[in-house]
XYZ file of C-alpha atoms in Angstrom:
179
model
C 0.000 0.000 0.000
C 1.606 3.295 -1.039
C 2.106 5.985 1.585
C 0.831 8.661 -0.724
C -2.601 8.160 -2.213
C -4.144 11.386 -3.512
C -7.667 10.297 -2.723
C -6.611 9.211 0.800
C -4.764 12.447 1.543
C -7.595 14.766 0.552
C -9.787 13.980 3.581
C -6.847 14.632 5.917
C -6.127 17.978 4.289
C -9.782 18.977 4.249
C -10.478 18.075 7.894
C -9.021 21.295 9.408
C -11.026 23.403 6.948
C -14.224 21.575 7.808
C -13.576 21.963 11.534
C -12.964 25.683 11.092
C -16.256 25.986 9.194
C -18.043 24.357 12.124
C -16.747 27.028 14.534
C -18.609 30.197 13.551
C -17.642 33.495 15.088
C -21.227 34.064 16.188
C -22.821 30.899 17.576
C -26.335 32.188 18.382
C -28.245 30.598 21.258
C -31.209 31.378 23.488
C -30.196 33.186 26.649
C -31.059 31.389 29.886
C -32.603 34.089 32.094
C -33.487 31.982 35.128
C -37.203 32.756 35.048
C -36.992 36.472 34.206
C -39.725 37.665 31.808
C -37.128 38.169 29.082
C -35.947 36.335 25.978
C -32.734 37.074 24.119
C -30.232 35.603 21.691
C -26.536 35.612 22.514
C -23.765 34.921 19.989
C -21.658 33.026 22.525
C -21.970 31.318 25.910
C -22.710 34.143 28.360
C -21.213 34.658 31.764
C -23.619 35.396 34.586
C -23.354 38.223 37.115
C -25.589 39.791 39.737
C -24.952 42.865 41.837
C -26.671 45.594 43.777
C -26.730 48.952 41.973
C -28.415 52.254 42.832
C -31.359 52.803 40.469
C -33.528 55.848 41.136
C -31.915 56.169 44.550
C -32.649 52.619 45.720
C -30.249 49.650 45.833
C -31.617 47.243 43.244
C -30.571 43.731 42.237
C -29.260 43.825 38.652
C -28.897 40.605 36.651
C -26.452 40.529 33.745
C -25.394 38.089 31.039
C -22.480 38.958 28.759
C -20.025 37.362 26.379
C -17.430 38.241 23.762
C -17.441 37.154 20.123
C -15.927 38.597 16.970
C -14.150 41.361 18.889
C -17.451 42.568 20.387
C -18.988 42.378 23.839
C -22.702 41.556 23.975
C -24.553 42.243 27.230
C -28.108 41.954 28.486
C -28.973 43.282 31.938
C -32.264 43.636 33.753
C -33.760 44.669 37.064
C -37.200 44.856 38.571
C -37.487 48.243 40.257
C -40.664 47.141 42.060
C -42.546 50.436 41.758
C -43.975 51.996 38.577
C -43.004 55.465 39.838
C -39.319 54.426 39.807
C -39.259 53.100 36.209
C -38.679 56.401 34.358
C -36.022 57.807 36.727
C -34.246 54.426 36.949
C -34.163 54.116 33.174
C -32.894 57.683 32.718
C -30.185 57.160 35.346
C -29.126 53.869 33.776
C -28.818 55.473 30.329
C -26.641 58.288 31.717
C -24.478 55.831 33.676
C -23.941 53.775 30.499
C -22.665 56.861 28.701
C -20.446 57.945 31.593
C -18.865 54.465 31.733
C -18.007 54.918 28.046
C -16.634 58.417 28.725
C -19.274 59.731 26.301
C -21.485 62.797 26.568
C -24.283 61.974 29.067
C -26.587 64.426 27.238
C -26.965 61.745 24.541
C -29.262 59.923 26.985
C -31.953 62.510 26.320
C -31.826 62.525 22.506
C -31.519 59.072 20.937
C -29.719 59.169 17.575
C -31.517 58.085 14.404
C -29.402 54.936 13.869
C -29.855 53.498 17.366
C -31.969 50.359 17.883
C -35.437 51.385 19.071
C -37.775 48.450 19.361
C -38.130 45.454 21.628
C -40.956 42.982 21.140
C -43.400 43.146 24.051
C -41.919 46.280 25.627
C -44.149 49.145 26.688
C -41.249 51.520 25.950
C -37.930 51.115 24.144
C -35.322 53.807 23.597
C -32.152 53.377 21.551
C -28.733 54.665 22.447
C -25.618 54.945 20.321
C -22.330 56.512 21.332
C -18.605 56.663 20.773
C -16.225 57.010 23.665
C -13.353 55.219 25.347
C -13.041 52.000 27.302
C -11.422 51.778 30.750
C -7.953 51.618 29.100
C -8.606 54.723 26.986
C -9.022 52.844 23.686
C -11.770 54.014 21.288
C -15.059 52.213 21.920
C -18.477 52.269 20.288
C -21.754 51.229 21.815
C -25.194 50.444 20.476
C -27.852 49.801 23.086
C -31.544 49.689 23.698
C -33.255 50.277 27.034
C -36.734 48.842 27.419
C -39.453 48.578 30.036
C -42.441 46.410 30.736
C -44.267 46.936 33.983
C -41.569 47.489 36.598
C -38.926 45.527 34.668
C -36.186 47.564 33.003
C -33.755 46.028 30.517
C -30.589 47.084 28.739
C -29.190 45.192 25.743
C -25.879 46.512 24.413
C -23.083 45.768 21.974
C -19.619 47.252 22.574
C -16.548 47.242 20.338
C -14.009 49.298 18.438
C -16.197 48.758 15.355
C -19.718 47.300 15.512
C -20.630 44.433 13.162
C -24.051 45.703 12.030
C -25.391 42.253 11.064
C -24.439 40.757 14.423
C -25.893 43.759 16.279
C -29.151 43.512 14.300
C -29.485 39.789 15.103
C -28.800 40.500 18.778
C -31.369 43.304 19.064
C -34.006 41.473 17.000
C -33.721 38.486 19.366
C -34.694 40.548 22.407
C -38.253 40.116 23.662
C -40.261 40.840 26.807
C -43.004 38.167 26.499
């Protein structure tokens, strides 16, 4: 049996290419939200975090899922503020805090730009946000986000990166739903 058989070598040479094709940059999956009234798609396996944050002057439990794929960070966070009177101020404060973390102009929170995502299925309100700023190391960073409400639940879905992949961002935002 010869060591070199062209038809026997082809599968060995093709195997790495086939394996690479099976490892997409964005591997979309349903987000496990542990019973929260929220559905989302994530392009990678998300990490889970929970912390207390001040929203509308009250310490509130914030749930977050985030992951990195294709040079972008995808994040979904939500909190139940428990009182309808706190929804608007909590949402406004969250939008400003998001901009400040990006070292962007906090006035952008009041005037959503035309290109920002603006809809979330099932939300009573959804407001887009788009900004350019700097990350914690001072490197240029862009953000596209949407903040949404339903009842006393407030949600932020955001994509961060030096350059935003518009197709990936569209898939991410279209997969968000408050059923």
